[in-house]
CSV table of C-alpha atoms in Angstrom, one decimal:
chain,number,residue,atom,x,y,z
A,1,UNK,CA,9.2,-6.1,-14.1
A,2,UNK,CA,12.7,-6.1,-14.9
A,3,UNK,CA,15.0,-7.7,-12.9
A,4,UNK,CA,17.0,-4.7,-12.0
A,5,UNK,CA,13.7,-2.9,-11.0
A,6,UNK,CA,14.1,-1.0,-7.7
A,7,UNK,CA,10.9,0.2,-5.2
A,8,UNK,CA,11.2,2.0,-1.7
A,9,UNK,CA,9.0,3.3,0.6
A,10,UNK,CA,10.0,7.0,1.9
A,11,UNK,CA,9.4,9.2,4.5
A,12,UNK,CA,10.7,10.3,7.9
A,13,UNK,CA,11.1,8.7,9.9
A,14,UNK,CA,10.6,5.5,7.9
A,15,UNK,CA,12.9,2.5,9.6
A,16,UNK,CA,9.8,1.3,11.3
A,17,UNK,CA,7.8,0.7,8.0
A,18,UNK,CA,6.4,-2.6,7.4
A,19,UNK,CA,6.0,-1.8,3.9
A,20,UNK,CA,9.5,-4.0,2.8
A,21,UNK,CA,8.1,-6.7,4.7
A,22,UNK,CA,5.0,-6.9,2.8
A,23,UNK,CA,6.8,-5.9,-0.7
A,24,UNK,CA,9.2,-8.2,-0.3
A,25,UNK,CA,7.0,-11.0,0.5
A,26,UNK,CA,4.7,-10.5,-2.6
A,27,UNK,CA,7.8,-10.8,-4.8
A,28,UNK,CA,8.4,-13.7,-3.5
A,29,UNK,CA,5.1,-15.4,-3.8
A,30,UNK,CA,5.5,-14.5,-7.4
A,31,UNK,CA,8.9,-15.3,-8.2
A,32,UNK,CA,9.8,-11.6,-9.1
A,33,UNK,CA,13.4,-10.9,-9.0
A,34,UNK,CA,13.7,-6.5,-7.8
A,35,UNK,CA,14.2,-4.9,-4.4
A,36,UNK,CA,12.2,-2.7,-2.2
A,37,UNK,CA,13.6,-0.8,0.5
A,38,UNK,CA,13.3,1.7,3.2
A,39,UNK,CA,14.7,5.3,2.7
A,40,UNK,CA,15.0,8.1,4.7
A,41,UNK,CA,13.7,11.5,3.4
A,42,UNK,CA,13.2,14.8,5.1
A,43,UNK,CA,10.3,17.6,4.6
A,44,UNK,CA,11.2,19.0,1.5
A,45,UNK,CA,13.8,16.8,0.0
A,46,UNK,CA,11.4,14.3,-1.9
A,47,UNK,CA,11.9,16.7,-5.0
A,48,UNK,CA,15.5,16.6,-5.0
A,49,UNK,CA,15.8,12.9,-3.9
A,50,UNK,CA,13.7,11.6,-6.7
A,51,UNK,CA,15.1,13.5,-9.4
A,52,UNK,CA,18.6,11.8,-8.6
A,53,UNK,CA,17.0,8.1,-9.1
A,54,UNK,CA,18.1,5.9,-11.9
A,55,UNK,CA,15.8,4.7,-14.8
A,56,UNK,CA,16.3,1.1,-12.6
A,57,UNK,CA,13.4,3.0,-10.5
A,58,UNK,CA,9.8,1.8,-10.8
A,59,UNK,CA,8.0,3.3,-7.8
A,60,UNK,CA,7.8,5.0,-4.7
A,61,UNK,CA,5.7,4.2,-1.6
A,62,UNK,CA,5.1,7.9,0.0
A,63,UNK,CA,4.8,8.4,3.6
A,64,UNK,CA,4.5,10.9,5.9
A,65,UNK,CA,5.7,13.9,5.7
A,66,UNK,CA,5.8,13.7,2.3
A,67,UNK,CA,2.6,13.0,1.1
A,68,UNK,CA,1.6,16.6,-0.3
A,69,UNK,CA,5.0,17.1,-2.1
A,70,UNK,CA,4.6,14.1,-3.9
A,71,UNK,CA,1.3,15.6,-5.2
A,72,UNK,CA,3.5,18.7,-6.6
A,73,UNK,CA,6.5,16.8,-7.8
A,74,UNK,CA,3.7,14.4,-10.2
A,75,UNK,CA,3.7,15.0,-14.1
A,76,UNK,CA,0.1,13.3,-13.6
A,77,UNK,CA,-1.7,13.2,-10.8
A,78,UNK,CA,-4.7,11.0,-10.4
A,79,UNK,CA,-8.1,12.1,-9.1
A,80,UNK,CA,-8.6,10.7,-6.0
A,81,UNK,CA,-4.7,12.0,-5.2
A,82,UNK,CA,-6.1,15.5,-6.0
A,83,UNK,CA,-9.0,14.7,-4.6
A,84,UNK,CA,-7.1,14.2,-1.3
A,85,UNK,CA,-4.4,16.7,-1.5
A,86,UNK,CA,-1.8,14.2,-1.0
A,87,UNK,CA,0.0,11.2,-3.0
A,88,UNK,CA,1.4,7.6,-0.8
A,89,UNK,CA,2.2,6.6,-4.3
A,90,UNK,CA,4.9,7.5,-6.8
A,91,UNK,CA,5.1,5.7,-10.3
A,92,UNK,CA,8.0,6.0,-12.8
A,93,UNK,CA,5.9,6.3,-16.7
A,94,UNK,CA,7.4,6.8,-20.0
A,95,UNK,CA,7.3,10.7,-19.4
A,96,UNK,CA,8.3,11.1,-15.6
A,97,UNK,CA,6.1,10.3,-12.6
A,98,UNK,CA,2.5,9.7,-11.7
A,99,UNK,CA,0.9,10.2,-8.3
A,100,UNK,CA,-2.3,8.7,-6.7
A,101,UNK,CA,-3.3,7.9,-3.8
A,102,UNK,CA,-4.2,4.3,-3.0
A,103,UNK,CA,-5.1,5.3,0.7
A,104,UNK,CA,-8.8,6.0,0.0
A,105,UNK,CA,-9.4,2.5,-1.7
A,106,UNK,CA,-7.4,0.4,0.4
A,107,UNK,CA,-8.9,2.0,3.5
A,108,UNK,CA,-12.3,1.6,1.6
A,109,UNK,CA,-11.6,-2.6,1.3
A,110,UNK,CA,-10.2,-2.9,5.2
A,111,UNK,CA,-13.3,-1.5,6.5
A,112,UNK,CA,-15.5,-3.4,3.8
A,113,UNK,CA,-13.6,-6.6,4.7
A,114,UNK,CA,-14.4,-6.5,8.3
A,115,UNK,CA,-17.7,-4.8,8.6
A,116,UNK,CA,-20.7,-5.2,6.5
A,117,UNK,CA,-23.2,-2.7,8.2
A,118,UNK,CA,-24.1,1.0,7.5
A,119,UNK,CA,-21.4,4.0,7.4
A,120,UNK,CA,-23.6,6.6,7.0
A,121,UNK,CA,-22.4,8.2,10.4
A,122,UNK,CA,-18.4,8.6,11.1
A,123,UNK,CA,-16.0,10.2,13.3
A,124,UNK,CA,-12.9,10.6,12.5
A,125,UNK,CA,-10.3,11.6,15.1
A,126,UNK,CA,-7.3,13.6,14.2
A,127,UNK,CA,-7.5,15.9,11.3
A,128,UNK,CA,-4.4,15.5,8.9
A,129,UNK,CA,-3.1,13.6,5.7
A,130,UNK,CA,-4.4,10.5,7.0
A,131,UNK,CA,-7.4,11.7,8.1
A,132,UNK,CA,-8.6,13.0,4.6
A,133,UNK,CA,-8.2,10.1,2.8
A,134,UNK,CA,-10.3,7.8,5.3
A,135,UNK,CA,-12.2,10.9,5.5
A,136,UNK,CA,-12.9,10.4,1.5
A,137,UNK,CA,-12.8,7.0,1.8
A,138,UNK,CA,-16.1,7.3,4.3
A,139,UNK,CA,-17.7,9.3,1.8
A,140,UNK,CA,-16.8,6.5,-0.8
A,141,UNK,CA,-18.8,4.3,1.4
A,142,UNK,CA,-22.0,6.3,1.9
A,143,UNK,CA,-21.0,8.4,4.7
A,144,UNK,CA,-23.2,11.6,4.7
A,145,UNK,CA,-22.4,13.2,8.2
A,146,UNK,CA,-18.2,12.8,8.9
A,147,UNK,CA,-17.5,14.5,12.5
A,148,UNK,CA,-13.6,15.5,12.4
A,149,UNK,CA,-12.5,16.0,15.5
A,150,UNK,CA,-8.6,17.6,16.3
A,151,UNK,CA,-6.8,18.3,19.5
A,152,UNK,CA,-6.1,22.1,17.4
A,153,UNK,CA,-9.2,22.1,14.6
A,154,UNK,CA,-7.7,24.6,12.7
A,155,UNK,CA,-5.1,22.3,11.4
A,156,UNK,CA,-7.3,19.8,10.2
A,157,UNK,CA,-8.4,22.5,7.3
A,158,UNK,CA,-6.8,21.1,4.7
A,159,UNK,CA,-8.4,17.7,5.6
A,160,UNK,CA,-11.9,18.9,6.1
A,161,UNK,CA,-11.5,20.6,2.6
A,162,UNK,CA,-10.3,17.4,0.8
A,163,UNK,CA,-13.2,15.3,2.0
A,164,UNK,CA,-16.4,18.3,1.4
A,165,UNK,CA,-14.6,17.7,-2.0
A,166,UNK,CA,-16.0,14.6,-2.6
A,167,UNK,CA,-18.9,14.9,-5.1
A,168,UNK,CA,-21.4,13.1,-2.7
A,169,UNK,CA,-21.1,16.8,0.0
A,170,UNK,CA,-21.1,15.2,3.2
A,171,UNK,CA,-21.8,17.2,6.0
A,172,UNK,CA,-18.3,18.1,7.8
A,173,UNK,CA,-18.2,19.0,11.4
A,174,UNK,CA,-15.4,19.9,13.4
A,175,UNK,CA,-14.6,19.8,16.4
A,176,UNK,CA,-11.7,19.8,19.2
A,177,UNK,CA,-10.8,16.6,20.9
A,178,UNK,CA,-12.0,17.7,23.5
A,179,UNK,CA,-15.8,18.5,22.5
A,180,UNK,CA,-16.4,15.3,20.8
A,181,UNK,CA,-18.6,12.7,21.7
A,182,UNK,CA,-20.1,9.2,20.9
A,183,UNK,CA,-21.9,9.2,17.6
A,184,UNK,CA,-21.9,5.0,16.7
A,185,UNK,CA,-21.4,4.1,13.4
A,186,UNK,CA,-18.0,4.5,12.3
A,187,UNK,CA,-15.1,5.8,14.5
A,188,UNK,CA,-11.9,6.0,12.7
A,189,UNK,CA,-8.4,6.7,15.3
A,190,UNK,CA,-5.5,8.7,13.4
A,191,UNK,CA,-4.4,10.2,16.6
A,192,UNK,CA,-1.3,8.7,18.4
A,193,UNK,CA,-1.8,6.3,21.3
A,194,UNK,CA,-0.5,8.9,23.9
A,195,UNK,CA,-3.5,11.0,22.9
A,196,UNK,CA,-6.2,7.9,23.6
A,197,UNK,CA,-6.6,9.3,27.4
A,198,UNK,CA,-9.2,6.9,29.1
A,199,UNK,CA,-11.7,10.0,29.0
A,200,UNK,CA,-11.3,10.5,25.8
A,201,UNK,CA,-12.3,6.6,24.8
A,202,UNK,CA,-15.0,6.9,27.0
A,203,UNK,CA,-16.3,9.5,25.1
A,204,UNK,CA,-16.3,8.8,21.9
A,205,UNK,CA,-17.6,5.0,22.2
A,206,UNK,CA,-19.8,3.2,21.8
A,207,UNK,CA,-19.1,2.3,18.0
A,208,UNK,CA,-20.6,-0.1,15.4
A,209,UNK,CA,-16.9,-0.3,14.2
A,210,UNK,CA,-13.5,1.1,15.4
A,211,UNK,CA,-11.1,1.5,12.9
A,212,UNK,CA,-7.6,2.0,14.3
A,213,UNK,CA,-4.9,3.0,11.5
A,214,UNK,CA,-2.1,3.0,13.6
A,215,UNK,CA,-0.1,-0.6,13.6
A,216,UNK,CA,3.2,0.1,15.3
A,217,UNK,CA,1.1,0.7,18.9
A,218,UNK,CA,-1.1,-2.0,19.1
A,219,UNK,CA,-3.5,-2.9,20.8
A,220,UNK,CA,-4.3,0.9,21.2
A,221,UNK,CA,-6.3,1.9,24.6
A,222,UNK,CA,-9.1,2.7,21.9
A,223,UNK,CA,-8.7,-0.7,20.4
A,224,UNK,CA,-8.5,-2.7,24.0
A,225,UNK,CA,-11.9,-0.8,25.0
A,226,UNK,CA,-13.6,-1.7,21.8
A,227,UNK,CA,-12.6,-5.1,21.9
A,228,UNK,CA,-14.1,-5.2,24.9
A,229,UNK,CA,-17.0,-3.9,24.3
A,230,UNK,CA,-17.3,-7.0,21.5
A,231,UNK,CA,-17.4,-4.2,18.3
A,232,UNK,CA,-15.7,-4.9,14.9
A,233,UNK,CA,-12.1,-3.4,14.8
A,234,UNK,CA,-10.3,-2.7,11.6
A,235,UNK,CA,-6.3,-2.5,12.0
A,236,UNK,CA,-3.5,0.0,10.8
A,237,UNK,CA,-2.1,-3.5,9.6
A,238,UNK,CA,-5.7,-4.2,7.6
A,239,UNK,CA,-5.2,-0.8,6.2
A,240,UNK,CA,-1.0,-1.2,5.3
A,241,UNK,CA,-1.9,-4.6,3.7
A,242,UNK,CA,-4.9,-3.0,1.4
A,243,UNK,CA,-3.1,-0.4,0.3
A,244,UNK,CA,-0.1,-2.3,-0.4
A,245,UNK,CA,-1.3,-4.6,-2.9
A,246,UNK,CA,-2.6,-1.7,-4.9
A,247,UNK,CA,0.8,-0.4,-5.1
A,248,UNK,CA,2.5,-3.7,-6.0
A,249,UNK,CA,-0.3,-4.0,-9.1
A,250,UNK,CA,1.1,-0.4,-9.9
A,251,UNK,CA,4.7,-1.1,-9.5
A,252,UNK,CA,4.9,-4.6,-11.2
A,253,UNK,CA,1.8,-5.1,-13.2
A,254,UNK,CA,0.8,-8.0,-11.7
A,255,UNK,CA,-1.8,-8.2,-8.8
A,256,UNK,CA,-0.4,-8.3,-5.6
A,257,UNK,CA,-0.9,-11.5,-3.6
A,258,UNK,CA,-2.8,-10.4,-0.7
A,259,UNK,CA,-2.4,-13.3,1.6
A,260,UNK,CA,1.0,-13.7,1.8
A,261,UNK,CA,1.7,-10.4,1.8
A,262,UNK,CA,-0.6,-9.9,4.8
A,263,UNK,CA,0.6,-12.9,6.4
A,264,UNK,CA,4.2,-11.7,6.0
A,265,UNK,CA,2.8,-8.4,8.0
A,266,UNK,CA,1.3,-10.4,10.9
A,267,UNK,CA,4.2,-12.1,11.4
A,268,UNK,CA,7.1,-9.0,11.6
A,269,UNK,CA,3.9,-7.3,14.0
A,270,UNK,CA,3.7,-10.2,16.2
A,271,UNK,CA,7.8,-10.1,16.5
A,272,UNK,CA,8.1,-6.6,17.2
């Protein structure tokens, strides 16, 4: 990676990204000399943003809302980005950019690395970008009944479509927030922490793991109750970190040192 090499994550809003943090501190542990940053950019100005970067650019770390016009902007788009309709990763190539989606796999190793047992039954709360690729990422694992459940469940349509997608045909029902109910195994939280109304968590646990992807709210009422209840939790942070090191392998060609970069994560949470 040459030294002039520049990588940002973007989105909006975006200042609250831990993603610097955790770029920043895996270029460190390897003694490579670029920047990563943090950068502003509205709905519907990824298009116009990119094509004004330098060659000095390597890649892009996509958030929300920006996810799906990533996907259109890519002259090659992987197959799990198509997959799930939506791209977290831009990477410069000799011809222009390539999107993928390292989402599904890093939520695939968070959930791995703190739970062992069966996934064969999920719920996923919320119903938009994020919740398609754990959706897929479910599927990845052996989910074969994924209960999507939305406070309007006509908006989670695009998500629902993305993870029948997947070549294994789970069985996809949806549901309102308010209709759902406990269904142990998996329960994965894309929903903000205003939404977690007591009733609601009372509702949809018990769980034989919670995986909250949110890490700017923590602990989450969701994630209080199941930690009281003594089940496995999986963190937004588990999830960030994951995801992370796959982009940094993309970006620098070198694998991404997964300790200190989730160390460097723990600590900026813990000061916040």
């Amino acid at each position: 990676m040459a030294e002039s090499a520049r990588c940002a994550v973007v989105g909006d809003p975006v200042a609250h990204s831990l993603s610097p943090t955790l770029h920043r501190a895996g270029y460190a542990a390897l003694g490579i000399a670029a920047t990563y940053d943090a950068v502003r950019v509205p709905a519907g100005e990824l298009a116009g943003y990119v094509a004004g970067l330098g060659s000095e650019w390597r890649g892009l770390s996509v958030t929300a809302p920006l996810k799906r016009e990533a996907l259109a902007l890519a002259d090659e788009v992987s197959d799990v980005a198509r997959l799930a309709g939506g791209a977290n990763t831009l990477v410069r190539t000799a011809g222009g950019w390539s999107a993928d989606n390292t989402d599904v796999p890093g939520a695939m190793a968070a959930i791995r690395e703190r739970f062992a047992g069966a996934t064969t039954a999920a719920t996923v709360l919320g119903g938009g970008a994020t919740a398609a690729s754990v959706g897929l990422a479910l599927a990845e694992l052996g989910a074969t009944r994924i209960t999507v459940a939305a406070r309007t469940p006509d908006n989670a349509a695009e998500a629902v479509a993305a993870i029948r997608r997947h070549p294994t045909a789970p069985d996809v029902v949806v549901l309102s927030l308010d209709e759902v109910g406990g269904t142990g195994g998996v329960l994965i939280s894309t929903i903000p922490a205003a939404a977690q109304t007591a009733e609601l968590v009372a509702r949809v646990l018990p769980a034989d793991v919670v995986f909250e992807v949110t890490y700017n709210e923590w602990p989450t009422p969701l994630v209080d109750a199941a930690l009281r209840a003594g089940a496995p939790v999986v963190s937004g942070l588990d999830l960030l970190v994951h995801q992370a090191v796959l982009q940094f392998g993309m970006f620098t060609g070198q694998d991404g040192p997964l300790d200190a970069m989730r160390s460097a994560g723990e600590a900026a949470q813990a000061a916040r």
